[in-house]
Amino acid sequence: MTTQPTTPPSRPPILLPSSPDSNSLNYKTIEGPDICETTLEQCAELFSNNYGVWGQRPTNNKGSHVKATAAFLRQQLLTALKDTVLVVCYNRDELVGHAFATAWDYESGRVGWVTQLVVNVHLRNRYIATSLLQMLKQSSPFVGTTAVGLVSSHPAACHALAKYASVAIQSVNTLFYRDIANSIIKKSPVKYLQEAELCGSLFEEDCTSGAISSVFTGFYVDHDEPLEALSVYKARGQWVLGELLDGHEFLTILPMAPLPG
């Protein structure tokens, strides 16, 4: 009897959301060892011009753009090259969005973590952040991930992550990660995550600040835009992560069905 060869399972195609100008956008996934200096320099420029401005601290920089260099990005985000991936979005020849992410094992599984997400301020609300994260599903480091996470001061970034995990933002189950968040963060190869302090009523019994799921990073970026966006989510009854405090960012960790290899 002859045996028919079997075809190994393949990853499902990524269906990206569209907007009127989506046809001019081009997405590309670059795995850690293939990230070149030119691309890092473009990412550093995008970050420096679009991430945000400093808040009350440091006082001598208030209102100035938060800046980064290619060397800084390499030092902070490329500490585990084989487990790192970069997704970029170009509008013709201009870089307009990027997402850095790293995956690592923790005691209960494997987590894929979005370490930096930036979109050009003039091209927001066009599903670019959502599409950048969806593209991570095509990357080797994210194969087998059982959870996905990020810290961000912007509710839209948390919303994009919820879409990645096929969860409504108002239905995020914070109890899923209450007892594993510290283990995940401390095992991270990314330094700023290792040093982050869990904050909010999810982790602190006597918390009265209004924060629920946050980390203190000591990164005092101005929160005017994120707070404006947060007010919209609250008005719609779509927010469960609590208040945004100075020097803090929201923490979101969501369960995932493992991606096929």
mmCIF file of N, CA and C in Angstrom, residues 77-213:
data_model
loop_
_atom_site.group_PDB
_atom_site.id
_atom_site.type_symbol
_atom_site.label_atom_id
_atom_site.label_comp_id
_atom_site.label_asym_id
_atom_site.label_seq_id
_atom_site.Cartn_x
_atom_site.Cartn_y
_atom_site.Cartn_z
ATOM 1 N N LEU A 77 16.724 47.141 22.848
ATOM 2 C CA LEU A 77 15.707 46.278 22.246
ATOM 3 C C LEU A 77 16.247 45.062 21.517
ATOM 4 N N LEU A 78 17.545 45.009 21.293
ATOM 5 C CA LEU A 78 18.117 43.895 20.521
ATOM 6 C C LEU A 78 19.050 43.060 21.385
ATOM 7 N N THR A 79 18.669 42.831 22.622
ATOM 8 C CA THR A 79 19.527 42.080 23.540
ATOM 9 C C THR A 79 19.399 40.572 23.356
ATOM 10 N N ALA A 80 18.390 40.130 22.631
ATOM 11 C CA ALA A 80 18.199 38.698 22.364
ATOM 12 C C ALA A 80 17.850 38.560 20.886
ATOM 13 N N LEU A 81 18.850 38.688 20.026
ATOM 14 C CA LEU A 81 18.623 38.818 18.587
ATOM 15 C C LEU A 81 17.790 37.683 18.003
ATOM 16 N N LYS A 82 18.108 36.436 18.357
ATOM 17 C CA LYS A 82 17.414 35.299 17.751
ATOM 18 C C LYS A 82 15.946 35.242 18.142
ATOM 19 N N ASP A 83 15.588 35.902 19.230
ATOM 20 C CA ASP A 83 14.203 35.883 19.711
ATOM 21 C C ASP A 83 13.503 37.215 19.477
ATOM 22 N N THR A 84 14.100 38.060 18.638
ATOM 23 C CA THR A 84 13.575 39.401 18.409
ATOM 24 C C THR A 84 13.142 39.555 16.963
ATOM 25 N N VAL A 85 12.122 40.379 16.765
ATOM 26 C CA VAL A 85 11.621 40.655 15.421
ATOM 27 C C VAL A 85 11.239 42.128 15.334
ATOM 28 N N LEU A 86 11.394 42.694 14.160
ATOM 29 C CA LEU A 86 11.000 44.071 13.884
ATOM 30 C C LEU A 86 10.038 44.058 12.704
ATOM 31 N N VAL A 87 8.889 44.698 12.870
ATOM 32 C CA VAL A 87 7.954 44.886 11.757
ATOM 33 C C VAL A 87 7.963 46.365 11.400
ATOM 34 N N VAL A 88 8.119 46.663 10.119
ATOM 35 C CA VAL A 88 8.161 48.056 9.669
ATOM 36 C C VAL A 88 7.033 48.297 8.676
ATOM 37 N N CYS A 89 6.582 49.544 8.624
ATOM 38 C CA CYS A 89 5.564 49.957 7.661
ATOM 39 C C CYS A 89 6.079 51.174 6.908
ATOM 40 N N TYR A 90 6.099 51.074 5.587
ATOM 41 C CA TYR A 90 6.543 52.182 4.747
ATOM 42 C C TYR A 90 5.367 52.740 3.963
ATOM 43 N N ASN A 91 5.306 54.056 3.887
ATOM 44 C CA ASN A 91 4.390 54.736 2.977
ATOM 45 C C ASN A 91 5.237 55.174 1.796
ATOM 46 N N ARG A 92 5.202 54.360 0.759
ATOM 47 C CA ARG A 92 6.153 54.478 -0.354
ATOM 48 C C ARG A 92 7.571 54.301 0.212
ATOM 49 N N ASP A 93 8.404 55.328 0.260
ATOM 50 C CA ASP A 93 9.780 55.148 0.740
ATOM 51 C C ASP A 93 9.987 55.659 2.159
ATOM 52 N N GLU A 94 8.946 56.141 2.793
ATOM 53 C CA GLU A 94 9.083 56.726 4.130
ATOM 54 C C GLU A 94 8.625 55.738 5.197
ATOM 55 N N LEU A 95 9.467 55.519 6.209
ATOM 56 C CA LEU A 95 9.081 54.694 7.337
ATOM 57 C C LEU A 95 8.038 55.446 8.165
ATOM 58 N N VAL A 96 6.862 54.845 8.344
ATOM 59 C CA VAL A 96 5.783 55.528 9.073
ATOM 60 C C VAL A 96 5.318 54.748 10.301
ATOM 61 N N GLY A 97 5.868 53.553 10.499
ATOM 62 C CA GLY A 97 5.501 52.792 11.680
ATOM 63 C C GLY A 97 6.461 51.641 11.911
ATOM 64 N N HIS A 98 6.689 51.307 13.179
ATOM 65 C CA HIS A 98 7.489 50.119 13.475
ATOM 66 C C HIS A 98 7.062 49.508 14.793
ATOM 67 N N ALA A 99 7.306 48.215 14.898
ATOM 68 C CA ALA A 99 7.050 47.485 16.143
ATOM 69 C C ALA A 99 8.225 46.541 16.387
ATOM 70 N N PHE A 100 8.913 46.728 17.500
ATOM 71 C CA PHE A 100 9.928 45.787 17.964
ATOM 72 C C PHE A 100 9.258 44.813 18.925
ATOM 73 N N ALA A 101 9.655 43.552 18.871
ATOM 74 C CA ALA A 101 9.084 42.570 19.796
ATOM 75 C C ALA A 101 10.112 41.484 20.077
ATOM 76 N N THR A 102 10.033 40.923 21.269
ATOM 77 C CA THR A 102 10.936 39.852 21.695
ATOM 78 C C THR A 102 10.113 38.776 22.401
ATOM 79 N N ALA A 103 10.497 37.524 22.217
ATOM 80 C CA ALA A 103 9.803 36.413 22.877
ATOM 81 C C ALA A 103 10.764 35.699 23.822
ATOM 82 N N TRP A 104 10.221 35.194 24.937
ATOM 83 C CA TRP A 104 11.044 34.415 25.862
ATOM 84 C C TRP A 104 10.157 33.448 26.638
ATOM 85 N N ASP A 105 10.803 32.460 27.232
ATOM 86 C CA ASP A 105 10.089 31.463 28.022
ATOM 87 C C ASP A 105 9.937 31.940 29.462
ATOM 88 N N TYR A 106 8.811 31.608 30.062
ATOM 89 C CA TYR A 106 8.612 31.829 31.490
ATOM 90 C C TYR A 106 8.031 30.549 32.072
ATOM 91 N N GLU A 107 7.725 30.541 33.344
ATOM 92 C CA GLU A 107 7.408 29.286 34.028
ATOM 93 C C GLU A 107 6.177 28.574 33.479
ATOM 94 N N SER A 108 5.235 29.313 32.892
ATOM 95 C CA SER A 108 3.998 28.693 32.434
ATOM 96 C C SER A 108 3.877 28.621 30.921
ATOM 97 N N GLY A 109 4.893 29.068 30.195
ATOM 98 C CA GLY A 109 4.784 29.037 28.744
ATOM 99 C C GLY A 109 5.803 29.942 28.078
ATOM 100 N N ARG A 110 5.397 30.558 26.988
ATOM 101 C CA ARG A 110 6.267 31.447 26.225
ATOM 102 C C ARG A 110 5.485 32.718 25.905
ATOM 103 N N VAL A 111 6.094 33.873 26.163
ATOM 104 C CA VAL A 111 5.424 35.136 25.942
ATOM 105 C C VAL A 111 6.091 35.894 24.799
ATOM 106 N N GLY A 112 5.272 36.516 23.976
ATOM 107 C CA GLY A 112 5.760 37.434 22.955
ATOM 108 C C GLY A 112 5.470 38.847 23.424
ATOM 109 N N TRP A 113 6.500 39.702 23.469
ATOM 110 C CA TRP A 113 6.340 41.024 24.089
ATOM 111 C C TRP A 113 6.657 42.128 23.086
ATOM 112 N N VAL A 114 5.729 43.062 22.942
ATOM 113 C CA VAL A 114 5.945 44.232 22.090
ATOM 114 C C VAL A 114 6.757 45.241 22.893
ATOM 115 N N THR A 115 8.005 45.431 22.521
ATOM 116 C CA THR A 115 8.900 46.278 23.311
ATOM 117 C C THR A 115 8.884 47.738 22.874
ATOM 118 N N GLN A 116 8.451 47.998 21.636
ATOM 119 C CA GLN A 116 8.303 49.392 21.194
ATOM 120 C C GLN A 116 7.354 49.434 20.005
ATOM 121 N N LEU A 117 6.415 50.369 20.063
ATOM 122 C CA LEU A 117 5.420 50.538 18.996
ATOM 123 C C LEU A 117 5.289 52.021 18.706
ATOM 124 N N VAL A 118 5.597 52.422 17.472
ATOM 125 C CA VAL A 118 5.571 53.836 17.092
ATOM 126 C C VAL A 118 4.903 53.985 15.726
ATOM 127 N N VAL A 119 4.024 54.971 15.614
ATOM 128 C CA VAL A 119 3.380 55.294 14.340
ATOM 129 C C VAL A 119 3.476 56.805 14.122
ATOM 130 N N ASN A 120 3.746 57.199 12.899
ATOM 131 C CA ASN A 120 3.797 58.614 12.530
ATOM 132 C C ASN A 120 2.517 59.317 13.004
ATOM 133 N N VAL A 121 2.667 60.457 13.667
ATOM 134 C CA VAL A 121 1.506 61.150 14.252
ATOM 135 C C VAL A 121 0.490 61.572 13.198
ATOM 136 N N HIS A 122 0.929 61.764 11.953
ATOM 137 C CA HIS A 122 0.023 62.205 10.894
ATOM 138 C C HIS A 122 -0.716 61.047 10.235
ATOM 139 N N LEU A 123 -0.372 59.822 10.604
ATOM 140 C CA LEU A 123 -1.004 58.658 9.987
ATOM 141 C C LEU A 123 -1.631 57.734 11.028
ATOM 142 N N ARG A 124 -2.021 58.273 12.148
ATOM 143 C CA ARG A 124 -2.658 57.460 13.174
ATOM 144 C C ARG A 124 -4.140 57.286 12.858
ATOM 145 N N ASN A 125 -4.763 56.324 13.546
ATOM 146 C CA ASN A 125 -6.163 55.974 13.311
ATOM 147 C C ASN A 125 -6.385 55.421 11.904
ATOM 148 N N ARG A 126 -5.360 54.778 11.372
ATOM 149 C CA ARG A 126 -5.464 54.129 10.064
ATOM 150 C C ARG A 126 -5.109 52.644 10.154
ATOM 151 N N TYR A 127 -5.222 52.074 11.338
ATOM 152 C CA TYR A 127 -4.979 50.652 11.585
ATOM 153 C C TYR A 127 -3.518 50.244 11.407
ATOM 154 N N ILE A 128 -2.602 51.205 11.383
ATOM 155 C CA ILE A 128 -1.196 50.842 11.171
ATOM 156 C C ILE A 128 -0.665 50.079 12.383
ATOM 157 N N ALA A 129 -0.938 50.556 13.597
ATOM 158 C CA ALA A 129 -0.469 49.855 14.794
ATOM 159 C C ALA A 129 -1.040 48.441 14.838
ATOM 160 N N THR A 130 -2.328 48.318 14.558
ATOM 161 C CA THR A 130 -2.966 46.995 14.542
ATOM 162 C C THR A 130 -2.295 46.078 13.536
ATOM 163 N N SER A 131 -2.018 46.598 12.349
ATOM 164 C CA SER A 131 -1.402 45.784 11.295
ATOM 165 C C SER A 131 0.029 45.397 11.642
ATOM 166 N N LEU A 132 0.775 46.317 12.239
ATOM 167 C CA LEU A 132 2.146 46.006 12.652
ATOM 168 C C LEU A 132 2.157 44.803 13.595
ATOM 169 N N LEU A 133 1.237 44.804 14.558
ATOM 170 C CA LEU A 133 1.196 43.698 15.520
ATOM 171 C C LEU A 133 0.714 42.414 14.865
ATOM 172 N N GLN A 134 -0.253 42.502 13.984
ATOM 173 C CA GLN A 134 -0.732 41.296 13.305
ATOM 174 C C GLN A 134 0.385 40.619 12.519
ATOM 175 N N MET A 135 1.291 41.411 11.970
ATOM 176 C CA MET A 135 2.405 40.858 11.191
ATOM 177 C C MET A 135 3.356 40.028 12.048
ATOM 178 N N LEU A 136 3.346 40.251 13.360
ATOM 179 C CA LEU A 136 4.211 39.463 14.241
ATOM 180 C C LEU A 136 3.887 37.973 14.156
ATOM 181 N N LYS A 137 2.661 37.659 13.788
ATOM 182 C CA LYS A 137 2.254 36.260 13.710
ATOM 183 C C LYS A 137 3.002 35.497 12.630
ATOM 184 N N GLN A 138 3.657 36.206 11.712
ATOM 185 C CA GLN A 138 4.437 35.558 10.661
ATOM 186 C C GLN A 138 5.886 35.296 11.073
ATOM 187 N N SER A 139 6.266 35.729 12.256
ATOM 188 C CA SER A 139 7.675 35.664 12.640
ATOM 189 C C SER A 139 7.995 34.398 13.426
ATOM 190 N N SER A 140 9.217 33.906 13.242
ATOM 191 C CA SER A 140 9.651 32.693 13.937
ATOM 192 C C SER A 140 9.669 32.841 15.456
ATOM 193 N N PRO A 141 10.135 33.968 16.031
ATOM 194 C CA PRO A 141 10.167 34.069 17.497
ATOM 195 C C PRO A 141 8.797 33.917 18.150
ATOM 196 N N PHE A 142 7.714 34.233 17.429
ATOM 197 C CA PHE A 142 6.389 34.184 18.034
ATOM 198 C C PHE A 142 5.710 32.826 17.881
ATOM 199 N N VAL A 143 6.354 31.890 17.201
ATOM 200 C CA VAL A 143 5.795 30.542 17.102
ATOM 201 C C VAL A 143 5.776 29.907 18.493
ATOM 202 N N GLY A 144 4.644 29.362 18.891
ATOM 203 C CA GLY A 144 4.532 28.700 20.183
ATOM 204 C C GLY A 144 4.259 29.608 21.353
ATOM 205 N N THR A 145 4.065 30.904 21.105
ATOM 206 C CA THR A 145 3.775 31.801 22.218
ATOM 207 C C THR A 145 2.392 31.490 22.806
ATOM 208 N N THR A 146 2.315 31.503 24.122
ATOM 209 C CA THR A 146 1.056 31.234 24.814
ATOM 210 C C THR A 146 0.476 32.493 25.443
ATOM 211 N N ALA A 147 1.229 33.590 25.359
ATOM 212 C CA ALA A 147 0.757 34.877 25.886
ATOM 213 C C ALA A 147 1.463 35.988 25.112
ATOM 214 N N VAL A 148 0.853 37.147 25.112
ATOM 215 C CA VAL A 148 1.431 38.310 24.451
ATOM 216 C C VAL A 148 1.225 39.506 25.362
ATOM 217 N N GLY A 149 2.217 40.414 25.406
ATOM 218 C CA GLY A 149 2.107 41.520 26.345
ATOM 219 C C GLY A 149 2.796 42.784 25.871
ATOM 220 N N LEU A 150 2.516 43.865 26.563
ATOM 221 C CA LEU A 150 3.221 45.129 26.364
ATOM 222 C C LEU A 150 2.982 46.032 27.552
ATOM 223 N N VAL A 151 3.835 47.054 27.684
ATOM 224 C CA VAL A 151 3.561 48.186 28.559
ATOM 225 C C VAL A 151 3.540 49.423 27.670
ATOM 226 N N SER A 152 2.543 50.266 27.878
ATOM 227 C CA SER A 152 2.403 51.465 27.054
ATOM 228 C C SER A 152 1.553 52.484 27.793
ATOM 229 N N SER A 153 1.840 53.744 27.574
ATOM 230 C CA SER A 153 1.026 54.796 28.157
ATOM 231 C C SER A 153 -0.186 55.117 27.293
ATOM 232 N N HIS A 154 -0.255 54.530 26.097
ATOM 233 C CA HIS A 154 -1.340 54.884 25.185
ATOM 234 C C HIS A 154 -2.390 53.774 25.120
ATOM 235 N N PRO A 155 -3.646 54.080 25.408
ATOM 236 C CA PRO A 155 -4.700 53.069 25.332
ATOM 237 C C PRO A 155 -4.820 52.417 23.959
ATOM 238 N N ALA A 156 -4.501 53.162 22.890
ATOM 239 C CA ALA A 156 -4.618 52.596 21.547
ATOM 240 C C ALA A 156 -3.644 51.445 21.338
ATOM 241 N N ALA A 157 -2.479 51.505 21.972
ATOM 242 C CA ALA A 157 -1.523 50.405 21.861
ATOM 243 C C ALA A 157 -2.067 49.158 22.559
ATOM 244 N N CYS A 158 -2.672 49.356 23.730
ATOM 245 C CA CYS A 158 -3.291 48.227 24.440
ATOM 246 C C CYS A 158 -4.433 47.646 23.615
ATOM 247 N N HIS A 159 -5.179 48.503 22.944
ATOM 248 C CA HIS A 159 -6.288 48.060 22.102
ATOM 249 C C HIS A 159 -5.768 47.236 20.920
ATOM 250 N N ALA A 160 -4.678 47.691 20.314
ATOM 251 C CA ALA A 160 -4.094 46.949 19.197
ATOM 252 C C ALA A 160 -3.633 45.566 19.644
ATOM 253 N N LEU A 161 -3.096 45.477 20.860
ATOM 254 C CA LEU A 161 -2.674 44.178 21.380
ATOM 255 C C LEU A 161 -3.885 43.278 21.614
ATOM 256 N N ALA A 162 -4.970 43.854 22.126
ATOM 257 C CA ALA A 162 -6.189 43.070 22.339
ATOM 258 C C ALA A 162 -6.702 42.501 21.014
ATOM 259 N N LYS A 163 -6.625 43.297 19.951
ATOM 260 C CA LYS A 163 -7.038 42.805 18.631
ATOM 261 C C LYS A 163 -6.152 41.644 18.188
ATOM 262 N N TYR A 164 -4.860 41.744 18.472
ATOM 263 C CA TYR A 164 -3.929 40.665 18.134
ATOM 264 C C TYR A 164 -4.373 39.364 18.770
ATOM 265 N N ALA A 165 -4.838 39.447 20.015
ATOM 266 C CA ALA A 165 -5.236 38.256 20.763
ATOM 267 C C ALA A 165 -6.726 37.930 20.606
ATOM 268 N N SER A 166 -7.403 38.683 19.719
ATOM 269 C CA SER A 166 -8.838 38.468 19.454
ATOM 270 C C SER A 166 -9.673 38.620 20.721
ATOM 271 N N VAL A 167 -9.351 39.669 21.484
ATOM 272 C CA VAL A 167 -10.069 39.973 22.725
ATOM 273 C C VAL A 167 -10.592 41.399 22.643
ATOM 274 N N ALA A 168 -11.837 41.618 23.051
ATOM 275 C CA ALA A 168 -12.364 42.979 23.132
ATOM 276 C C ALA A 168 -11.634 43.723 24.240
ATOM 277 N N ILE A 169 -11.259 44.962 24.002
ATOM 278 C CA ILE A 169 -10.451 45.704 24.966
ATOM 279 C C ILE A 169 -11.168 45.813 26.311
ATOM 280 N N GLN A 170 -12.491 45.893 26.310
ATOM 281 C CA GLN A 170 -13.234 45.993 27.560
ATOM 282 C C GLN A 170 -13.368 44.646 28.268
ATOM 283 N N SER A 171 -12.913 43.567 27.593
ATOM 284 C CA SER A 171 -13.029 42.225 28.169
ATOM 285 C C SER A 171 -11.682 41.644 28.595
ATOM 286 N N VAL A 172 -10.647 42.479 28.636
ATOM 287 C CA VAL A 172 -9.330 41.999 29.064
ATOM 288 C C VAL A 172 -9.437 41.405 30.469
ATOM 289 N N ASN A 173 -8.964 40.179 30.623
ATOM 290 C CA ASN A 173 -9.031 39.474 31.906
ATOM 291 C C ASN A 173 -7.732 39.697 32.666
ATOM 292 N N THR A 174 -7.722 40.697 33.539
ATOM 293 C CA THR A 174 -6.501 41.016 34.270
ATOM 294 C C THR A 174 -6.117 39.908 35.252
ATOM 295 N N LEU A 175 -7.104 39.121 35.692
ATOM 296 C CA LEU A 175 -6.794 38.039 36.635
ATOM 297 C C LEU A 175 -5.911 36.977 35.988
ATOM 298 N N PHE A 176 -5.950 36.896 34.645
ATOM 299 C CA PHE A 176 -5.099 35.928 33.945
ATOM 300 C C PHE A 176 -3.633 36.132 34.287
ATOM 301 N N TYR A 177 -3.216 37.389 34.418
ATOM 302 C CA TYR A 177 -1.779 37.641 34.600
ATOM 303 C C TYR A 177 -1.412 38.197 35.974
ATOM 304 N N ARG A 178 -2.384 38.301 36.868
ATOM 305 C CA ARG A 178 -2.074 38.865 38.190
ATOM 306 C C ARG A 178 -0.927 38.122 38.870
ATOM 307 N N ASP A 179 -0.931 36.793 38.794
ATOM 308 C CA ASP A 179 0.047 35.989 39.536
ATOM 309 C C ASP A 179 1.278 35.616 38.715
ATOM 310 N N ILE A 180 1.263 35.913 37.414
ATOM 311 C CA ILE A 180 2.406 35.530 36.573
ATOM 312 C C ILE A 180 3.154 36.736 36.017
ATOM 313 N N ALA A 181 2.598 37.937 36.179
ATOM 314 C CA ALA A 181 3.207 39.122 35.581
ATOM 315 C C ALA A 181 4.631 39.340 36.070
ATOM 316 N N ASN A 182 4.853 39.217 37.359
ATOM 317 C CA ASN A 182 6.191 39.460 37.903
ATOM 318 C C ASN A 182 7.204 38.468 37.351
ATOM 319 N N SER A 183 6.817 37.196 37.261
ATOM 320 C CA SER A 183 7.709 36.178 36.714
ATOM 321 C C SER A 183 8.052 36.468 35.262
ATOM 322 N N ILE A 184 7.057 36.877 34.480
ATOM 323 C CA ILE A 184 7.281 37.176 33.072
ATOM 324 C C ILE A 184 8.254 38.341 32.917
ATOM 325 N N ILE A 185 8.007 39.411 33.656
ATOM 326 C CA ILE A 185 8.832 40.610 33.519
ATOM 327 C C ILE A 185 10.269 40.360 33.977
ATOM 328 N N LYS A 186 10.439 39.659 35.085
ATOM 329 C CA LYS A 186 11.781 39.446 35.612
ATOM 330 C C LYS A 186 12.608 38.514 34.735
ATOM 331 N N LYS A 187 11.964 37.670 33.942
ATOM 332 C CA LYS A 187 12.697 36.787 33.041
ATOM 333 C C LYS A 187 12.972 37.428 31.680
ATOM 334 N N SER A 188 12.506 38.647 31.505
ATOM 335 C CA SER A 188 12.676 39.334 30.234
ATOM 336 C C SER A 188 14.147 39.649 29.965
ATOM 337 N N PRO A 189 14.598 39.485 28.717
ATOM 338 C CA PRO A 189 15.957 39.906 28.363
ATOM 339 C C PRO A 189 16.046 41.413 28.117
ATOM 340 N N VAL A 190 14.908 42.100 28.202
ATOM 341 C CA VAL A 190 14.851 43.539 27.932
ATOM 342 C C VAL A 190 14.992 44.295 29.248
ATOM 343 N N LYS A 191 16.032 45.112 29.359
ATOM 344 C CA LYS A 191 16.414 45.704 30.638
ATOM 345 C C LYS A 191 15.319 46.571 31.240
ATOM 346 N N TYR A 192 14.682 47.433 30.442
ATOM 347 C CA TYR A 192 13.703 48.352 31.037
ATOM 348 C C TYR A 192 12.506 47.600 31.598
ATOM 349 N N LEU A 193 12.226 46.414 31.074
ATOM 350 C CA LEU A 193 11.150 45.599 31.633
ATOM 351 C C LEU A 193 11.587 44.946 32.937
ATOM 352 N N GLN A 194 12.815 44.460 32.973
ATOM 353 C CA GLN A 194 13.328 43.845 34.199
ATOM 354 C C GLN A 194 13.236 44.802 35.384
ATOM 355 N N GLU A 195 13.428 46.091 35.118
ATOM 356 C CA GLU A 195 13.483 47.086 36.183
ATOM 357 C C GLU A 195 12.121 47.699 36.499
ATOM 358 N N ALA A 196 11.088 47.367 35.722
ATOM 359 C CA ALA A 196 9.762 47.950 35.938
ATOM 360 C C ALA A 196 9.131 47.403 37.215
ATOM 361 N N GLU A 197 8.379 48.242 37.908
ATOM 362 C CA GLU A 197 7.710 47.866 39.151
ATOM 363 C C GLU A 197 6.213 47.748 38.913
ATOM 364 N N LEU A 198 5.647 46.599 39.277
ATOM 365 C CA LEU A 198 4.210 46.398 39.134
ATOM 366 C C LEU A 198 3.448 47.322 40.086
ATOM 367 N N CYS A 199 2.417 47.968 39.561
ATOM 368 C CA CYS A 199 1.633 48.907 40.360
ATOM 369 C C CYS A 199 0.148 48.745 40.057
ATOM 370 N N GLY A 200 -0.678 49.252 40.971
ATOM 371 C CA GLY A 200 -2.111 49.221 40.770
ATOM 372 C C GLY A 200 -2.791 48.206 41.671
ATOM 373 N N SER A 201 -4.109 48.313 41.757
ATOM 374 C CA SER A 201 -4.864 47.469 42.677
ATOM 375 C C SER A 201 -4.804 45.993 42.320
ATOM 376 N N LEU A 202 -4.444 45.668 41.078
ATOM 377 C CA LEU A 202 -4.294 44.263 40.696
ATOM 378 C C LEU A 202 -3.145 43.619 41.459
ATOM 379 N N PHE A 203 -2.133 44.420 41.807
ATOM 380 C CA PHE A 203 -0.932 43.891 42.444
ATOM 381 C C PHE A 203 -0.715 44.418 43.875
ATOM 382 N N GLU A 204 -1.394 45.500 44.243
ATOM 383 C CA GLU A 204 -1.184 46.137 45.540
ATOM 384 C C GLU A 204 -2.501 46.198 46.299
ATOM 385 N N GLU A 205 -2.539 45.602 47.466
ATOM 386 C CA GLU A 205 -3.782 45.533 48.238
ATOM 387 C C GLU A 205 -4.283 46.906 48.670
ATOM 388 N N ASP A 206 -3.380 47.791 49.027
ATOM 389 C CA ASP A 206 -3.788 49.084 49.585
ATOM 390 C C ASP A 206 -3.691 50.223 48.571
ATOM 391 N N CYS A 207 -3.775 49.915 47.303
ATOM 392 C CA CYS A 207 -3.644 50.943 46.257
ATOM 393 C C CYS A 207 -4.891 51.828 46.235
ATOM 394 N N THR A 208 -4.693 53.127 46.319
ATOM 395 C CA THR A 208 -5.807 54.079 46.286
ATOM 396 C C THR A 208 -5.660 55.102 45.165
ATOM 397 N N SER A 209 -4.712 54.872 44.247
ATOM 398 C CA SER A 209 -4.426 55.847 43.188
ATOM 399 C C SER A 209 -5.404 55.793 42.027
ATOM 400 N N GLY A 210 -6.167 54.720 41.939
ATOM 401 C CA GLY A 210 -7.042 54.527 40.784
ATOM 402 C C GLY A 210 -6.406 53.681 39.706
ATOM 403 N N ALA A 211 -5.105 53.443 39.816
ATOM 404 C CA ALA A 211 -4.433 52.552 38.870
ATOM 405 C C ALA A 211 -4.862 51.116 39.157
ATOM 406 N N ILE A 212 -5.002 50.321 38.123
ATOM 407 C CA ILE A 212 -5.363 48.913 38.284
ATOM 408 C C ILE A 212 -4.239 48.010 37.795
ATOM 409 N N SER A 213 -3.843 48.175 36.552
ATOM 410 C CA SER A 213 -2.770 47.343 35.984
ATOM 411 C C SER A 213 -1.756 48.245 35.303
#
